[in-house]
CSV table of C-alpha atoms in Angstrom, one decimal:
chain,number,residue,atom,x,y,z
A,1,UNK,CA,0.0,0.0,0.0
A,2,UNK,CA,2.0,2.8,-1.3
A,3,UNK,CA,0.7,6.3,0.7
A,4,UNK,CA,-1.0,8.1,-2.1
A,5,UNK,CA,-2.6,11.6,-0.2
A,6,UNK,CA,-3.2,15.0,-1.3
A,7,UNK,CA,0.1,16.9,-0.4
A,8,UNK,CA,-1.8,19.5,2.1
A,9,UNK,CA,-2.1,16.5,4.2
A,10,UNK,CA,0.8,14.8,3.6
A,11,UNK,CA,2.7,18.1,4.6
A,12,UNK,CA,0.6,18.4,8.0
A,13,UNK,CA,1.0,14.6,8.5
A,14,UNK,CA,4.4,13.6,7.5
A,15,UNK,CA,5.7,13.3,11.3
A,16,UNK,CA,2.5,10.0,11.5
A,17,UNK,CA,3.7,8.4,8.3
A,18,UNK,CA,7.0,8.5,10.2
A,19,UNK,CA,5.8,6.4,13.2
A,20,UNK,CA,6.4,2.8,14.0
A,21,UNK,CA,3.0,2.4,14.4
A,22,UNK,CA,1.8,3.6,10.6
A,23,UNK,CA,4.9,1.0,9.8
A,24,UNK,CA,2.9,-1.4,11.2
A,25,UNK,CA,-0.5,-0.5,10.0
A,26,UNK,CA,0.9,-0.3,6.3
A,27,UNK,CA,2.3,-4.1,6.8
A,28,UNK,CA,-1.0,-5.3,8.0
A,29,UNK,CA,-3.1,-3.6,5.5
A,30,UNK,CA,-1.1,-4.9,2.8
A,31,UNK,CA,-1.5,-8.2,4.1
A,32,UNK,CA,-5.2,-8.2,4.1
A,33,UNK,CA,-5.6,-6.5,0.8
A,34,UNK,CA,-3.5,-9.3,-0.8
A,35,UNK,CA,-5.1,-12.1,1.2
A,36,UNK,CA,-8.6,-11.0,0.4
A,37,UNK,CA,-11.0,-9.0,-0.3
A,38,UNK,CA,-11.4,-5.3,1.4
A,39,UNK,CA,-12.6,-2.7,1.0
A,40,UNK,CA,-12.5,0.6,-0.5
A,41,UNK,CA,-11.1,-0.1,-3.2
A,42,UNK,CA,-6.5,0.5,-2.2
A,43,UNK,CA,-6.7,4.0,-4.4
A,44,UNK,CA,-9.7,4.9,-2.6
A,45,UNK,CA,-8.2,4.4,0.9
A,46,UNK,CA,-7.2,8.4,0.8
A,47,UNK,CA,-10.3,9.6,-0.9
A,48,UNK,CA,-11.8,11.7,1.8
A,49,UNK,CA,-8.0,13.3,2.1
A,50,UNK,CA,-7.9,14.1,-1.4
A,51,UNK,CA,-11.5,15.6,-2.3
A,52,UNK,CA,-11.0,17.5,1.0
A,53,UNK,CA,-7.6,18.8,1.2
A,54,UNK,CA,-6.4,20.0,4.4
A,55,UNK,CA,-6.5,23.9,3.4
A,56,UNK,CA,-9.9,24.1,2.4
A,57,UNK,CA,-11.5,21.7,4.7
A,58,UNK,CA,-14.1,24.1,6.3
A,59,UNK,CA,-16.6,20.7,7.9
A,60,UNK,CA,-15.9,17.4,9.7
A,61,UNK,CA,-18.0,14.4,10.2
A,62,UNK,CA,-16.8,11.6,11.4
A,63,UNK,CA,-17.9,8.3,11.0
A,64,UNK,CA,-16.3,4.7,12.4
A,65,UNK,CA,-16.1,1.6,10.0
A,66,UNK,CA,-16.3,1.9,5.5
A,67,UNK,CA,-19.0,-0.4,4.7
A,68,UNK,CA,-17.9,-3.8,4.0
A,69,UNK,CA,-20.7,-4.8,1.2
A,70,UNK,CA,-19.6,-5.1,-2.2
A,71,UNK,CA,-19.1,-2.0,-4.6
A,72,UNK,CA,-20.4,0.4,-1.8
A,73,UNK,CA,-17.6,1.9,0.4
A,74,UNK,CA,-15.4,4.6,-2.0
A,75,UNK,CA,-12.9,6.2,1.0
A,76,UNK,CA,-15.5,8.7,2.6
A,77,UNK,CA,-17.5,8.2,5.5
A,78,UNK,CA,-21.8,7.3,5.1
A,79,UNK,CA,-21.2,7.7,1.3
A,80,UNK,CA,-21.9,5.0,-1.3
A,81,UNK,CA,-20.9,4.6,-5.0
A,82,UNK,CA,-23.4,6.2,-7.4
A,83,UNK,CA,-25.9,3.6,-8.7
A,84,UNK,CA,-25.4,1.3,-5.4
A,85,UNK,CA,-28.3,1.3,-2.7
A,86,UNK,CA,-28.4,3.1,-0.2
A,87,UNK,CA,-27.6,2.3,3.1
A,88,UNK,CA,-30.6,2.7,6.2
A,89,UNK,CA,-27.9,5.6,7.9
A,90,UNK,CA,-27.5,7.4,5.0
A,91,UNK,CA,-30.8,7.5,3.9
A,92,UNK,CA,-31.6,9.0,7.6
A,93,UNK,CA,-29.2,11.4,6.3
A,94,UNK,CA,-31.0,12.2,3.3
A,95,UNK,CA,-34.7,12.4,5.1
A,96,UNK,CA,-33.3,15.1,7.2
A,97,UNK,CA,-31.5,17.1,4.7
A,98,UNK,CA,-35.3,17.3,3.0
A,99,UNK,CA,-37.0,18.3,6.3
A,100,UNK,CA,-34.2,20.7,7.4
A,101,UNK,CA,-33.7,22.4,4.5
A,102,UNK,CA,-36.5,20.9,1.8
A,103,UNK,CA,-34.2,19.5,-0.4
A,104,UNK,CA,-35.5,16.6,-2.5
A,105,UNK,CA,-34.2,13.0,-1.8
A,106,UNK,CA,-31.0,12.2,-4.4
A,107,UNK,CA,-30.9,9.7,-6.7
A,108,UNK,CA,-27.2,8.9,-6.1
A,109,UNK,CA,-25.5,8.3,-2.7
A,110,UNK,CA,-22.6,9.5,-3.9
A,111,UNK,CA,-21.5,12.4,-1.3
A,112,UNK,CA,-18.0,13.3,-2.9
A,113,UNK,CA,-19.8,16.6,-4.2
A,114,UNK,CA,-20.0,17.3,-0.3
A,115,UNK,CA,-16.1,16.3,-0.2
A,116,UNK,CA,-15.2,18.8,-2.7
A,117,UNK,CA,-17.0,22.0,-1.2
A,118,UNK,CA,-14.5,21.1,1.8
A,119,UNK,CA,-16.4,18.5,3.4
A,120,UNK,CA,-14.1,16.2,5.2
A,121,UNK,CA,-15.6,12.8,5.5
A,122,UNK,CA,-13.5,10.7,7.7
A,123,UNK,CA,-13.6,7.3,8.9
A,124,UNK,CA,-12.0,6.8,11.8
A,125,UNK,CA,-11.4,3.4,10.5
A,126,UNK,CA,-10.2,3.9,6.7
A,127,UNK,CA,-10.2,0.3,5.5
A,128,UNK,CA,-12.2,-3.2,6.3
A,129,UNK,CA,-12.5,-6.7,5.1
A,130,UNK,CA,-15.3,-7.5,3.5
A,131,UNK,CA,-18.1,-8.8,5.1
A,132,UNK,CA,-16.6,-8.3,8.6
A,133,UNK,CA,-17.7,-5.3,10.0
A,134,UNK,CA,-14.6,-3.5,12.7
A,135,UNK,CA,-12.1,-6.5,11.3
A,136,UNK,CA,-9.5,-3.6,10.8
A,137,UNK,CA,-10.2,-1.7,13.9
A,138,UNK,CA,-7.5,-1.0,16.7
A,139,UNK,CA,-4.4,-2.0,14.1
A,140,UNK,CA,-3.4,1.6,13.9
A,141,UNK,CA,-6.0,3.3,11.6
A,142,UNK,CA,-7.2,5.2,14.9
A,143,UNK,CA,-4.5,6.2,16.4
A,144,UNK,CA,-4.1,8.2,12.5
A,145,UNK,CA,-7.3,9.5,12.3
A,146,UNK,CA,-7.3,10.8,15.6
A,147,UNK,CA,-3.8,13.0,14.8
A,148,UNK,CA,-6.0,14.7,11.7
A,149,UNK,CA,-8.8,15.5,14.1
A,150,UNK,CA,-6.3,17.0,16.6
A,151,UNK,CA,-4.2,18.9,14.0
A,152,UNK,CA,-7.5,20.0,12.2
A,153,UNK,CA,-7.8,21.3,15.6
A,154,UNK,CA,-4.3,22.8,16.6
A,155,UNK,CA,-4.0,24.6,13.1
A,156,UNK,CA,-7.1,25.1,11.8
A,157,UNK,CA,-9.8,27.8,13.0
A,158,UNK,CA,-13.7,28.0,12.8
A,159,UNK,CA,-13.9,24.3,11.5
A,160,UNK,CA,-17.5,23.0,11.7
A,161,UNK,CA,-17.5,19.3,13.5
A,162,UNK,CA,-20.5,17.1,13.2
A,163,UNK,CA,-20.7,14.4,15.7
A,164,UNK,CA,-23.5,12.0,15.6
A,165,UNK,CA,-23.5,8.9,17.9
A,166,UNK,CA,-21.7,8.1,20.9
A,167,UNK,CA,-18.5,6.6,18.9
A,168,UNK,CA,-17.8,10.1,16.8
A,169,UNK,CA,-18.8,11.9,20.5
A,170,UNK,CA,-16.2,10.8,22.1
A,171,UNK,CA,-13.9,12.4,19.2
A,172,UNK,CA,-14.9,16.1,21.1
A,173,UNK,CA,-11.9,16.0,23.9
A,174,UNK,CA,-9.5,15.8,20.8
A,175,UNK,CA,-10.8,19.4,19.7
A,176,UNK,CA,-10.1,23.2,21.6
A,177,UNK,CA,-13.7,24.3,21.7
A,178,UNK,CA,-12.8,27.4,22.2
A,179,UNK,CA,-11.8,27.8,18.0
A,180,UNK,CA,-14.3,25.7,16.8
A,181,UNK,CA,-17.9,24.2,16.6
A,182,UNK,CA,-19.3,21.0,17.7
A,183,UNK,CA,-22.5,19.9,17.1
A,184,UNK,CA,-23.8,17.2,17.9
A,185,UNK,CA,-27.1,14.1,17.8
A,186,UNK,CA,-28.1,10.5,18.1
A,187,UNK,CA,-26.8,8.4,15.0
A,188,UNK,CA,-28.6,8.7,11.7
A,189,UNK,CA,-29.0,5.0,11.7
A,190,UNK,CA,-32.8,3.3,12.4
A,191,UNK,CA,-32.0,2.5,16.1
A,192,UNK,CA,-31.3,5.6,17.0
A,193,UNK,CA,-33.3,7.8,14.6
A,194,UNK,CA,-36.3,5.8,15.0
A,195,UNK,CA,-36.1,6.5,18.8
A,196,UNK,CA,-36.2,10.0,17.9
A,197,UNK,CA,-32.3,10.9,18.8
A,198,UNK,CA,-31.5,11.8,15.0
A,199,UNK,CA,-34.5,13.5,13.4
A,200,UNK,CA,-34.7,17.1,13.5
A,201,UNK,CA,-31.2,17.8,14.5
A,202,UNK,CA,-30.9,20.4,11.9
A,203,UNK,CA,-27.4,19.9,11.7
A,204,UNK,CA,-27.0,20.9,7.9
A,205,UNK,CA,-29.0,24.2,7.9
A,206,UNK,CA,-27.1,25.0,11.6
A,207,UNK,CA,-23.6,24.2,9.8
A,208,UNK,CA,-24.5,26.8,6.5
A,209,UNK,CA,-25.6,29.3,9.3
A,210,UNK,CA,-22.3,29.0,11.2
A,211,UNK,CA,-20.3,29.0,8.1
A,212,UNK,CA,-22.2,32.1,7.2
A,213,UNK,CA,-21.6,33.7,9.7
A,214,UNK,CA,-17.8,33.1,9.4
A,215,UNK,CA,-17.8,34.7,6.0
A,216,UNK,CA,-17.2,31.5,4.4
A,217,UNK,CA,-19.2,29.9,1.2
A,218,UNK,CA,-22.4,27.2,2.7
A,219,UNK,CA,-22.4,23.7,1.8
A,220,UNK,CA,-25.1,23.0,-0.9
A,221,UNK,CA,-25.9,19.5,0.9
């Protein structure tokens, strides 16, 4: 697995690639991508990195595992290849984009158009086996991801975090509140939506408003 990242991030991250534990996590990934089947796809690992490089990242959401169905994850977090179905979280997602900001449901899951308005879309686990849901986690990836929260953090200013469910919560004590927003809800899948801890969050018109306010362009969700 050959380290293929946009260079904003490779600059800001170069001291992690560095690490004997990335070492590690690079041997083992390689492994499992030449023993089997994983997923996404190896130049997809990066993706969220790439359509979201580190100087115009603006938003964060952070999610925990890619999926590990065939043809769906593609490297950033809830989103799905165009033309594969979509997943019960992400269409929670979509439902509440319509009712918070009217919206009509998409046709694609695709969400690399939010990537590329400066969307960062971050797994905290960037790879999986397929058909085995966390096989990959605690091998390293976290350790990573949570160095790109806390530099987001350190360098960046008036970043927008989403955090929805009690894993991507937890992410809070890794940023200085005091620079930057956190908001935060239940999951978007059905156990916790359905139990009313997702719906109505109004997370995506709250983001544009903050963003606003910063002077900076909104997302169009």
């Amino acid at each position: 697995m050959n380290v293929s990242i946009h260079s904003s991030w490779r600059n800001q991250l170069q001291t992690e690639f560095e690490q004997p534990y990335f070492t590690s996590l690079v041997q083992f990934v390689r492994h499992e991508y030449a023993s089997g089947v994983c997923y996404p796809p190896g130049n997809k690992i990066f993706a969220a990195f790439d359509h979201s490089n580190f100087d115009k990242t603006k938003v964060v959401i952070i999610g925990q595992d890619p999926y590990h169905g065939a043809n769906q994850a593609n490297g950033l977090c809830f989103s799905v290849k165009t033309g594969v179905a979509h997943p019960p979280s992400l269409i929670n997602i979509f439902k509440e984009i319509e009712r918070d900001i009217g919206k009509p449901y998409p046709e694609s899951g695709n969400l690399e158009h939010w990537a590329d308005q400066g969307v960062l879309l971050l797994n905290a686990t960037l790879t999986v086996r397929a058909q085995s849901a966390g096989s990959h986690q605690n091998k390293g990836w976290e350790v990573f991801t949570d160095a790109v929260i806390k530099r987001l953090s350190i360098t960046k200013k008036g970043l927008v975090f989403l955090l929805w469910g009690g894993f991507a919560k937890k992410k809070a004590s890794l940023i200085d509140h005091t620079k930057h927003h956190i908001l935060t809800s239940g999951h978007p899948s059905p156990l916790s939506a359905n139990r009313g801890y997702w719906f109505g969050n109004k997370h995506f018109s709250k983001t544009n408003e903050l963003l606003l306010k910063m002077g900076k362009e909104p997302i169009n969700w």
